[in-house]
Amino acid sequence: MPVNMKNIIAEAFLKMAKKKGIDKITVKALIEECNISRQTFYYHFRDIMEVIEWTIEHAVDLMLARSLETETPREAIEILLSSTMENRILIRKMMDSQKRSEIEKLFVQSLRTYLQKMVTTKKKDIPLNYSDMEIVLDFWSFGLSGMLFKCCELEEIDAKNLADQICCLFPDDIEER
């Protein structure tokens, strides 16, 4: 089985980020942790920010795969909330970094992609035109990102209850109750 070097680098990055925060991680420290050459790192990534971006996108893809197996949008939102809480320490460290602005944009964009795939996969017959759907996706991705960041500040949440509360905000034709 071929080695997935991007995964190895990303996992080493996550391990380091949990210990000391992302501002202290350099390419040099990361390649030492992975026991790879600088050339190998740059073959796969341009810089640390691209590692962060790839890591977030990979996490969203995994979460999306889990969410697509659910029966309702409420269950998908519960998975989103639970995944956020599982990774809250890392997310807080990312948000406390000097790269906060870039990371916020990545989170919002990743969440938007997640929501778009969820909607187009689960609800193919939504009665919105393209322009309206774009506004809805932007609104929800910014709103949910803010909620998720707030959840990361807490030690625990009732994901099931919060998912119910969030889904009360969905139009009836998106969330079937």
mmCIF file with all atom_site columns, C-alpha atoms in Angstrom:
data_model
loop_
_atom_site.group_PDB
_atom_site.id
_atom_site.type_symbol
_atom_site.label_atom_id
_atom_site.label_alt_id
_atom_site.label_comp_id
_atom_site.label_asym_id
_atom_site.label_entity_id
_atom_site.label_seq_id
_atom_site.pdbx_PDB_ins_code
_atom_site.Cartn_x
_atom_site.Cartn_y
_atom_site.Cartn_z
_atom_site.occupancy
_atom_site.B_iso_or_equiv
_atom_site.pdbx_formal_charge
_atom_site.auth_seq_id
_atom_site.auth_comp_id
_atom_site.auth_asym_id
_atom_site.auth_atom_id
_atom_site.pdbx_PDB_model_num
ATOM 1   C CA . MET A 1 1   ? 0.000   0.000  0.000  1.00 0.00 ? 1   MET A CA 1
ATOM 2   C CA . PRO A 1 2   ? 1.491   3.375  -0.987 1.00 0.00 ? 2   PRO A CA 1
ATOM 3   C CA . VAL A 1 3   ? 2.312   5.842  1.752  1.00 0.00 ? 3   VAL A CA 1
ATOM 4   C CA . ASN A 1 4   ? 0.074   8.907  1.849  1.00 0.00 ? 4   ASN A CA 1
ATOM 5   C CA . MET A 1 5   ? 2.678   11.536 2.650  1.00 0.00 ? 5   MET A CA 1
ATOM 6   C CA . LYS A 1 6   ? 0.106   14.334 2.858  1.00 0.00 ? 6   LYS A CA 1
ATOM 7   C CA . ASN A 1 7   ? -1.659  12.417 5.640  1.00 0.00 ? 7   ASN A CA 1
ATOM 8   C CA . ILE A 1 8   ? 1.616   11.808 7.465  1.00 0.00 ? 8   ILE A CA 1
ATOM 9   C CA . ILE A 1 9   ? 2.560   15.495 7.300  1.00 0.00 ? 9   ILE A CA 1
ATOM 10  C CA . ALA A 1 10  ? -0.946  16.602 8.324  1.00 0.00 ? 10  ALA A CA 1
ATOM 11  C CA . GLU A 1 11  ? -1.069  14.195 11.264 1.00 0.00 ? 11  GLU A CA 1
ATOM 12  C CA . ALA A 1 12  ? 2.353   15.378 12.455 1.00 0.00 ? 12  ALA A CA 1
ATOM 13  C CA . PHE A 1 13  ? 1.148   18.964 12.106 1.00 0.00 ? 13  PHE A CA 1
ATOM 14  C CA . LEU A 1 14  ? -1.980  18.236 14.176 1.00 0.00 ? 14  LEU A CA 1
ATOM 15  C CA . LYS A 1 15  ? 0.060   16.500 16.860 1.00 0.00 ? 15  LYS A CA 1
ATOM 16  C CA . MET A 1 16  ? 2.427   19.468 17.065 1.00 0.00 ? 16  MET A CA 1
ATOM 17  C CA . ALA A 1 17  ? -0.415  22.012 16.972 1.00 0.00 ? 17  ALA A CA 1
ATOM 18  C CA . LYS A 1 18  ? -2.158  20.371 19.927 1.00 0.00 ? 18  LYS A CA 1
ATOM 19  C CA . LYS A 1 19  ? 1.038   20.641 21.971 1.00 0.00 ? 19  LYS A CA 1
ATOM 20  C CA . LYS A 1 20  ? 2.280   24.116 21.136 1.00 0.00 ? 20  LYS A CA 1
ATOM 21  C CA . GLY A 1 21  ? -0.086  25.983 18.829 1.00 0.00 ? 21  GLY A CA 1
ATOM 22  C CA . ILE A 1 22  ? 0.340   26.625 15.137 1.00 0.00 ? 22  ILE A CA 1
ATOM 23  C CA . ASP A 1 23  ? 2.372   29.844 15.350 1.00 0.00 ? 23  ASP A CA 1
ATOM 24  C CA . LYS A 1 24  ? 5.316   27.885 16.686 1.00 0.00 ? 24  LYS A CA 1
ATOM 25  C CA . ILE A 1 25  ? 5.301   25.262 13.933 1.00 0.00 ? 25  ILE A CA 1
ATOM 26  C CA . THR A 1 26  ? 7.881   25.789 11.225 1.00 0.00 ? 26  THR A CA 1
ATOM 27  C CA . VAL A 1 27  ? 8.551   23.772 8.105  1.00 0.00 ? 27  VAL A CA 1
ATOM 28  C CA . LYS A 1 28  ? 11.886  22.779 9.647  1.00 0.00 ? 28  LYS A CA 1
ATOM 29  C CA . ALA A 1 29  ? 10.223  21.484 12.825 1.00 0.00 ? 29  ALA A CA 1
ATOM 30  C CA . LEU A 1 30  ? 7.552   19.664 10.814 1.00 0.00 ? 30  LEU A CA 1
ATOM 31  C CA . ILE A 1 31  ? 10.009  17.876 8.533  1.00 0.00 ? 31  ILE A CA 1
ATOM 32  C CA . GLU A 1 32  ? 12.029  16.837 11.573 1.00 0.00 ? 32  GLU A CA 1
ATOM 33  C CA . GLU A 1 33  ? 8.875   15.477 13.232 1.00 0.00 ? 33  GLU A CA 1
ATOM 34  C CA . CYS A 1 34  ? 8.000   13.536 10.058 1.00 0.00 ? 34  CYS A CA 1
ATOM 35  C CA . ASN A 1 35  ? 11.602  12.498 9.428  1.00 0.00 ? 35  ASN A CA 1
ATOM 36  C CA . ILE A 1 36  ? 11.360  13.642 5.807  1.00 0.00 ? 36  ILE A CA 1
ATOM 37  C CA . SER A 1 37  ? 13.393  15.957 3.619  1.00 0.00 ? 37  SER A CA 1
ATOM 38  C CA . ARG A 1 38  ? 12.539  19.577 2.919  1.00 0.00 ? 38  ARG A CA 1
ATOM 39  C CA . GLN A 1 39  ? 12.127  18.574 -0.721 1.00 0.00 ? 39  GLN A CA 1
ATOM 40  C CA . THR A 1 40  ? 9.497   15.979 0.228  1.00 0.00 ? 40  THR A CA 1
ATOM 41  C CA . PHE A 1 41  ? 7.560   18.567 2.213  1.00 0.00 ? 41  PHE A CA 1
ATOM 42  C CA . TYR A 1 42  ? 7.604   21.090 -0.651 1.00 0.00 ? 42  TYR A CA 1
ATOM 43  C CA . TYR A 1 43  ? 6.611   18.424 -3.138 1.00 0.00 ? 43  TYR A CA 1
ATOM 44  C CA . HIS A 1 44  ? 3.326   18.053 -1.238 1.00 0.00 ? 44  HIS A CA 1
ATOM 45  C CA . PHE A 1 45  ? 2.738   21.523 0.260  1.00 0.00 ? 45  PHE A CA 1
ATOM 46  C CA . ARG A 1 46  ? 3.786   25.121 -0.462 1.00 0.00 ? 46  ARG A CA 1
ATOM 47  C CA . ASP A 1 47  ? 3.838   26.176 3.176  1.00 0.00 ? 47  ASP A CA 1
ATOM 48  C CA . ILE A 1 48  ? 2.330   25.618 6.631  1.00 0.00 ? 48  ILE A CA 1
ATOM 49  C CA . MET A 1 49  ? -0.874  27.424 5.654  1.00 0.00 ? 49  MET A CA 1
ATOM 50  C CA . GLU A 1 50  ? -1.437  24.933 2.846  1.00 0.00 ? 50  GLU A CA 1
ATOM 51  C CA . VAL A 1 51  ? -1.016  22.097 5.385  1.00 0.00 ? 51  VAL A CA 1
ATOM 52  C CA . ILE A 1 52  ? -3.726  23.741 7.508  1.00 0.00 ? 52  ILE A CA 1
ATOM 53  C CA . GLU A 1 53  ? -5.973  24.163 4.476  1.00 0.00 ? 53  GLU A CA 1
ATOM 54  C CA . TRP A 1 54  ? -5.533  20.554 3.373  1.00 0.00 ? 54  TRP A CA 1
ATOM 55  C CA . THR A 1 55  ? -6.110  19.310 6.921  1.00 0.00 ? 55  THR A CA 1
ATOM 56  C CA . ILE A 1 56  ? -9.371  21.245 7.270  1.00 0.00 ? 56  ILE A CA 1
ATOM 57  C CA . GLU A 1 57  ? -10.594 20.114 3.837  1.00 0.00 ? 57  GLU A CA 1
ATOM 58  C CA . HIS A 1 58  ? -9.726  16.495 4.678  1.00 0.00 ? 58  HIS A CA 1
ATOM 59  C CA . ALA A 1 59  ? -11.613 16.725 8.004  1.00 0.00 ? 59  ALA A CA 1
ATOM 60  C CA . VAL A 1 60  ? -14.640 18.239 6.227  1.00 0.00 ? 60  VAL A CA 1
ATOM 61  C CA . ASP A 1 61  ? -14.589 15.431 3.641  1.00 0.00 ? 61  ASP A CA 1
ATOM 62  C CA . LEU A 1 62  ? -14.615 12.810 6.411  1.00 0.00 ? 62  LEU A CA 1
ATOM 63  C CA . MET A 1 63  ? -17.400 14.616 8.247  1.00 0.00 ? 63  MET A CA 1
ATOM 64  C CA . LEU A 1 64  ? -19.386 14.946 5.010  1.00 0.00 ? 64  LEU A CA 1
ATOM 65  C CA . ALA A 1 65  ? -19.096 11.225 4.359  1.00 0.00 ? 65  ALA A CA 1
ATOM 66  C CA . ARG A 1 66  ? -20.493 10.527 7.852  1.00 0.00 ? 66  ARG A CA 1
ATOM 67  C CA . SER A 1 67  ? -23.225 13.137 7.412  1.00 0.00 ? 67  SER A CA 1
ATOM 68  C CA . LEU A 1 68  ? -24.385 11.748 4.082  1.00 0.00 ? 68  LEU A CA 1
ATOM 69  C CA . GLU A 1 69  ? -25.204 8.486  5.828  1.00 0.00 ? 69  GLU A CA 1
ATOM 70  C CA . THR A 1 70  ? -27.739 10.228 8.079  1.00 0.00 ? 70  THR A CA 1
ATOM 71  C CA . GLU A 1 71  ? -31.482 10.230 7.507  1.00 0.00 ? 71  GLU A CA 1
ATOM 72  C CA . THR A 1 72  ? -32.160 13.912 8.286  1.00 0.00 ? 72  THR A CA 1
ATOM 73  C CA . PRO A 1 73  ? -30.399 17.286 8.209  1.00 0.00 ? 73  PRO A CA 1
ATOM 74  C CA . ARG A 1 74  ? -30.785 17.400 12.010 1.00 0.00 ? 74  ARG A CA 1
ATOM 75  C CA . GLU A 1 75  ? -28.649 14.270 12.349 1.00 0.00 ? 75  GLU A CA 1
ATOM 76  C CA . ALA A 1 76  ? -26.082 15.784 9.981  1.00 0.00 ? 76  ALA A CA 1
ATOM 77  C CA . ILE A 1 77  ? -25.945 18.968 12.085 1.00 0.00 ? 77  ILE A CA 1
ATOM 78  C CA . GLU A 1 78  ? -25.492 16.816 15.192 1.00 0.00 ? 78  GLU A CA 1
ATOM 79  C CA . ILE A 1 79  ? -22.472 15.148 13.535 1.00 0.00 ? 79  ILE A CA 1
ATOM 80  C CA . LEU A 1 80  ? -21.101 18.590 12.657 1.00 0.00 ? 80  LEU A CA 1
ATOM 81  C CA . LEU A 1 81  ? -21.489 19.740 16.268 1.00 0.00 ? 81  LEU A CA 1
ATOM 82  C CA . SER A 1 82  ? -20.006 16.548 17.719 1.00 0.00 ? 82  SER A CA 1
ATOM 83  C CA . SER A 1 83  ? -17.026 16.691 15.346 1.00 0.00 ? 83  SER A CA 1
ATOM 84  C CA . THR A 1 84  ? -16.434 20.300 16.311 1.00 0.00 ? 84  THR A CA 1
ATOM 85  C CA . MET A 1 85  ? -16.466 19.449 19.998 1.00 0.00 ? 85  MET A CA 1
ATOM 86  C CA . GLU A 1 86  ? -14.094 16.532 19.459 1.00 0.00 ? 86  GLU A CA 1
ATOM 87  C CA . ASN A 1 87  ? -11.637 18.949 17.841 1.00 0.00 ? 87  ASN A CA 1
ATOM 88  C CA . ARG A 1 88  ? -12.375 22.036 19.944 1.00 0.00 ? 88  ARG A CA 1
ATOM 89  C CA . ILE A 1 89  ? -8.911  22.292 21.528 1.00 0.00 ? 89  ILE A CA 1
ATOM 90  C CA . LEU A 1 90  ? -7.220  22.261 18.139 1.00 0.00 ? 90  LEU A CA 1
ATOM 91  C CA . ILE A 1 91  ? -9.768  24.711 16.701 1.00 0.00 ? 91  ILE A CA 1
ATOM 92  C CA . ARG A 1 92  ? -9.213  27.059 19.659 1.00 0.00 ? 92  ARG A CA 1
ATOM 93  C CA . LYS A 1 93  ? -5.451  26.898 19.124 1.00 0.00 ? 93  LYS A CA 1
ATOM 94  C CA . MET A 1 94  ? -5.950  27.711 15.456 1.00 0.00 ? 94  MET A CA 1
ATOM 95  C CA . MET A 1 95  ? -8.244  30.613 16.323 1.00 0.00 ? 95  MET A CA 1
ATOM 96  C CA . ASP A 1 96  ? -5.723  31.941 18.862 1.00 0.00 ? 96  ASP A CA 1
ATOM 97  C CA . SER A 1 97  ? -3.000  32.028 16.220 1.00 0.00 ? 97  SER A CA 1
ATOM 98  C CA . GLN A 1 98  ? -1.723  34.896 14.123 1.00 0.00 ? 98  GLN A CA 1
ATOM 99  C CA . LYS A 1 99  ? -3.362  33.179 11.153 1.00 0.00 ? 99  LYS A CA 1
ATOM 100 C CA . ARG A 1 100 ? -6.855  33.581 12.652 1.00 0.00 ? 100 ARG A CA 1
ATOM 101 C CA . SER A 1 101 ? -8.218  35.617 9.758  1.00 0.00 ? 101 SER A CA 1
ATOM 102 C CA . GLU A 1 102 ? -7.063  33.076 7.171  1.00 0.00 ? 102 GLU A CA 1
ATOM 103 C CA . ILE A 1 103 ? -8.317  30.175 9.272  1.00 0.00 ? 103 ILE A CA 1
ATOM 104 C CA . GLU A 1 104 ? -11.750 31.775 9.767  1.00 0.00 ? 104 GLU A CA 1
ATOM 105 C CA . LYS A 1 105 ? -12.054 32.133 5.987  1.00 0.00 ? 105 LYS A CA 1
ATOM 106 C CA . LEU A 1 106 ? -11.045 28.487 5.544  1.00 0.00 ? 106 LEU A CA 1
ATOM 107 C CA . PHE A 1 107 ? -13.623 27.347 8.101  1.00 0.00 ? 107 PHE A CA 1
ATOM 108 C CA . VAL A 1 108 ? -16.417 29.377 6.507  1.00 0.00 ? 108 VAL A CA 1
ATOM 109 C CA . GLN A 1 109 ? -15.518 28.186 3.001  1.00 0.00 ? 109 GLN A CA 1
ATOM 110 C CA . SER A 1 110 ? -15.189 24.575 4.128  1.00 0.00 ? 110 SER A CA 1
ATOM 111 C CA . LEU A 1 111 ? -18.508 24.758 5.959  1.00 0.00 ? 111 LEU A CA 1
ATOM 112 C CA . ARG A 1 112 ? -20.123 26.297 2.890  1.00 0.00 ? 112 ARG A CA 1
ATOM 113 C CA . THR A 1 113 ? -18.801 23.437 0.740  1.00 0.00 ? 113 THR A CA 1
ATOM 114 C CA . TYR A 1 114 ? -20.063 20.954 3.325  1.00 0.00 ? 114 TYR A CA 1
ATOM 115 C CA . LEU A 1 115 ? -23.544 22.544 3.381  1.00 0.00 ? 115 LEU A CA 1
ATOM 116 C CA . GLN A 1 116 ? -23.700 22.775 -0.395 1.00 0.00 ? 116 GLN A CA 1
ATOM 117 C CA . LYS A 1 117 ? -22.872 19.080 -0.778 1.00 0.00 ? 117 LYS A CA 1
ATOM 118 C CA . MET A 1 118 ? -25.343 18.161 1.945  1.00 0.00 ? 118 MET A CA 1
ATOM 119 C CA . VAL A 1 119 ? -28.139 20.164 0.329  1.00 0.00 ? 119 VAL A CA 1
ATOM 120 C CA . THR A 1 120 ? -27.490 18.966 -3.207 1.00 0.00 ? 120 THR A CA 1
ATOM 121 C CA . THR A 1 121 ? -27.190 15.353 -2.074 1.00 0.00 ? 121 THR A CA 1
ATOM 122 C CA . LYS A 1 122 ? -30.009 15.186 0.467  1.00 0.00 ? 122 LYS A CA 1
ATOM 123 C CA . LYS A 1 123 ? -32.531 17.671 -0.960 1.00 0.00 ? 123 LYS A CA 1
ATOM 124 C CA . LYS A 1 124 ? -32.396 17.789 -4.739 1.00 0.00 ? 124 LYS A CA 1
ATOM 125 C CA . ASP A 1 125 ? -35.788 19.520 -5.068 1.00 0.00 ? 125 ASP A CA 1
ATOM 126 C CA . ILE A 1 126 ? -35.255 22.727 -3.074 1.00 0.00 ? 126 ILE A CA 1
ATOM 127 C CA . PRO A 1 127 ? -37.426 25.442 -4.620 1.00 0.00 ? 127 PRO A CA 1
ATOM 128 C CA . LEU A 1 128 ? -34.684 28.117 -4.794 1.00 0.00 ? 128 LEU A CA 1
ATOM 129 C CA . ASN A 1 129 ? -33.017 29.619 -7.800 1.00 0.00 ? 129 ASN A CA 1
ATOM 130 C CA . TYR A 1 130 ? -29.224 29.712 -8.028 1.00 0.00 ? 130 TYR A CA 1
ATOM 131 C CA . SER A 1 131 ? -28.858 33.261 -6.699 1.00 0.00 ? 131 SER A CA 1
ATOM 132 C CA . ASP A 1 132 ? -31.114 32.605 -3.699 1.00 0.00 ? 132 ASP A CA 1
ATOM 133 C CA . MET A 1 133 ? -29.294 29.349 -2.947 1.00 0.00 ? 133 MET A CA 1
ATOM 134 C CA . GLU A 1 134 ? -25.966 31.205 -2.941 1.00 0.00 ? 134 GLU A CA 1
ATOM 135 C CA . ILE A 1 135 ? -27.317 33.685 -0.371 1.00 0.00 ? 135 ILE A CA 1
ATOM 136 C CA . VAL A 1 136 ? -28.733 30.882 1.780  1.00 0.00 ? 136 VAL A CA 1
ATOM 137 C CA . LEU A 1 137 ? -25.411 28.995 1.696  1.00 0.00 ? 137 LEU A CA 1
ATOM 138 C CA . ASP A 1 138 ? -23.456 32.134 2.610  1.00 0.00 ? 138 ASP A CA 1
ATOM 139 C CA . PHE A 1 139 ? -25.860 32.964 5.433  1.00 0.00 ? 139 PHE A CA 1
ATOM 140 C CA . TRP A 1 140 ? -25.744 29.455 6.906  1.00 0.00 ? 140 TRP A CA 1
ATOM 141 C CA . SER A 1 141 ? -22.002 29.016 6.513  1.00 0.00 ? 141 SER A CA 1
ATOM 142 C CA . PHE A 1 142 ? -21.245 32.287 8.326  1.00 0.00 ? 142 PHE A CA 1
ATOM 143 C CA . GLY A 1 143 ? -23.906 31.673 10.973 1.00 0.00 ? 143 GLY A CA 1
ATOM 144 C CA . LEU A 1 144 ? -22.926 28.082 11.665 1.00 0.00 ? 144 LEU A CA 1
ATOM 145 C CA . SER A 1 145 ? -19.235 28.976 11.711 1.00 0.00 ? 145 SER A CA 1
ATOM 146 C CA . GLY A 1 146 ? -19.946 31.514 14.432 1.00 0.00 ? 146 GLY A CA 1
ATOM 147 C CA . MET A 1 147 ? -21.951 28.941 16.385 1.00 0.00 ? 147 MET A CA 1
ATOM 148 C CA . LEU A 1 148 ? -19.183 26.370 16.039 1.00 0.00 ? 148 LEU A CA 1
ATOM 149 C CA . PHE A 1 149 ? -16.523 28.831 17.194 1.00 0.00 ? 149 PHE A CA 1
ATOM 150 C CA . LYS A 1 150 ? -18.704 29.659 20.194 1.00 0.00 ? 150 LYS A CA 1
ATOM 151 C CA . CYS A 1 151 ? -19.142 25.946 20.957 1.00 0.00 ? 151 CYS A CA 1
ATOM 152 C CA . CYS A 1 152 ? -15.362 25.519 20.936 1.00 0.00 ? 152 CYS A CA 1
ATOM 153 C CA . GLU A 1 153 ? -15.140 27.892 23.901 1.00 0.00 ? 153 GLU A CA 1
ATOM 154 C CA . LEU A 1 154 ? -17.296 25.530 25.979 1.00 0.00 ? 154 LEU A CA 1
ATOM 155 C CA . GLU A 1 155 ? -16.179 22.344 27.675 1.00 0.00 ? 155 GLU A CA 1
ATOM 156 C CA . GLU A 1 156 ? -19.260 20.440 26.558 1.00 0.00 ? 156 GLU A CA 1
ATOM 157 C CA . ILE A 1 157 ? -22.540 20.916 24.744 1.00 0.00 ? 157 ILE A CA 1
ATOM 158 C CA . ASP A 1 158 ? -25.704 18.926 24.261 1.00 0.00 ? 158 ASP A CA 1
ATOM 159 C CA . ALA A 1 159 ? -25.194 18.309 20.539 1.00 0.00 ? 159 ALA A CA 1
ATOM 160 C CA . LYS A 1 160 ? -28.607 16.694 20.093 1.00 0.00 ? 160 LYS A CA 1
ATOM 161 C CA . ASN A 1 161 ? -30.460 19.600 21.708 1.00 0.00 ? 161 ASN A CA 1
ATOM 162 C CA . LEU A 1 162 ? -28.422 22.251 19.889 1.00 0.00 ? 162 LEU A CA 1
ATOM 163 C CA . ALA A 1 163 ? -28.975 20.446 16.576 1.00 0.00 ? 163 ALA A CA 1
ATOM 164 C CA . ASP A 1 164 ? -32.729 20.547 17.281 1.00 0.00 ? 164 ASP A CA 1
ATOM 165 C CA . GLN A 1 165 ? -32.537 24.275 18.039 1.00 0.00 ? 165 GLN A CA 1
ATOM 166 C CA . ILE A 1 166 ? -30.539 25.012 14.886 1.00 0.00 ? 166 ILE A CA 1
ATOM 167 C CA . CYS A 1 167 ? -32.908 22.966 12.736 1.00 0.00 ? 167 CYS A CA 1
ATOM 168 C CA . CYS A 1 168 ? -35.860 24.997 14.035 1.00 0.00 ? 168 CYS A CA 1
ATOM 169 C CA . LEU A 1 169 ? -34.347 27.806 11.984 1.00 0.00 ? 169 LEU A CA 1
ATOM 170 C CA . PHE A 1 170 ? -34.483 25.798 8.750  1.00 0.00 ? 170 PHE A CA 1
ATOM 171 C CA . PRO A 1 171 ? -37.351 26.494 6.388  1.00 0.00 ? 171 PRO A CA 1
ATOM 172 C CA . ASP A 1 172 ? -39.916 23.664 6.499  1.00 0.00 ? 172 ASP A CA 1
ATOM 173 C CA . ASP A 1 173 ? -39.091 22.604 2.951  1.00 0.00 ? 173 ASP A CA 1
ATOM 174 C CA . ILE A 1 174 ? -35.435 21.978 3.858  1.00 0.00 ? 174 ILE A CA 1
ATOM 175 C CA . GLU A 1 175 ? -35.836 20.204 7.192  1.00 0.00 ? 175 GLU A CA 1
ATOM 176 C CA . GLU A 1 176 ? -38.615 17.647 7.271  1.00 0.00 ? 176 GLU A CA 1
ATOM 177 C CA . ARG A 1 177 ? -39.785 17.197 10.847 1.00 0.00 ? 177 ARG A CA 1
#
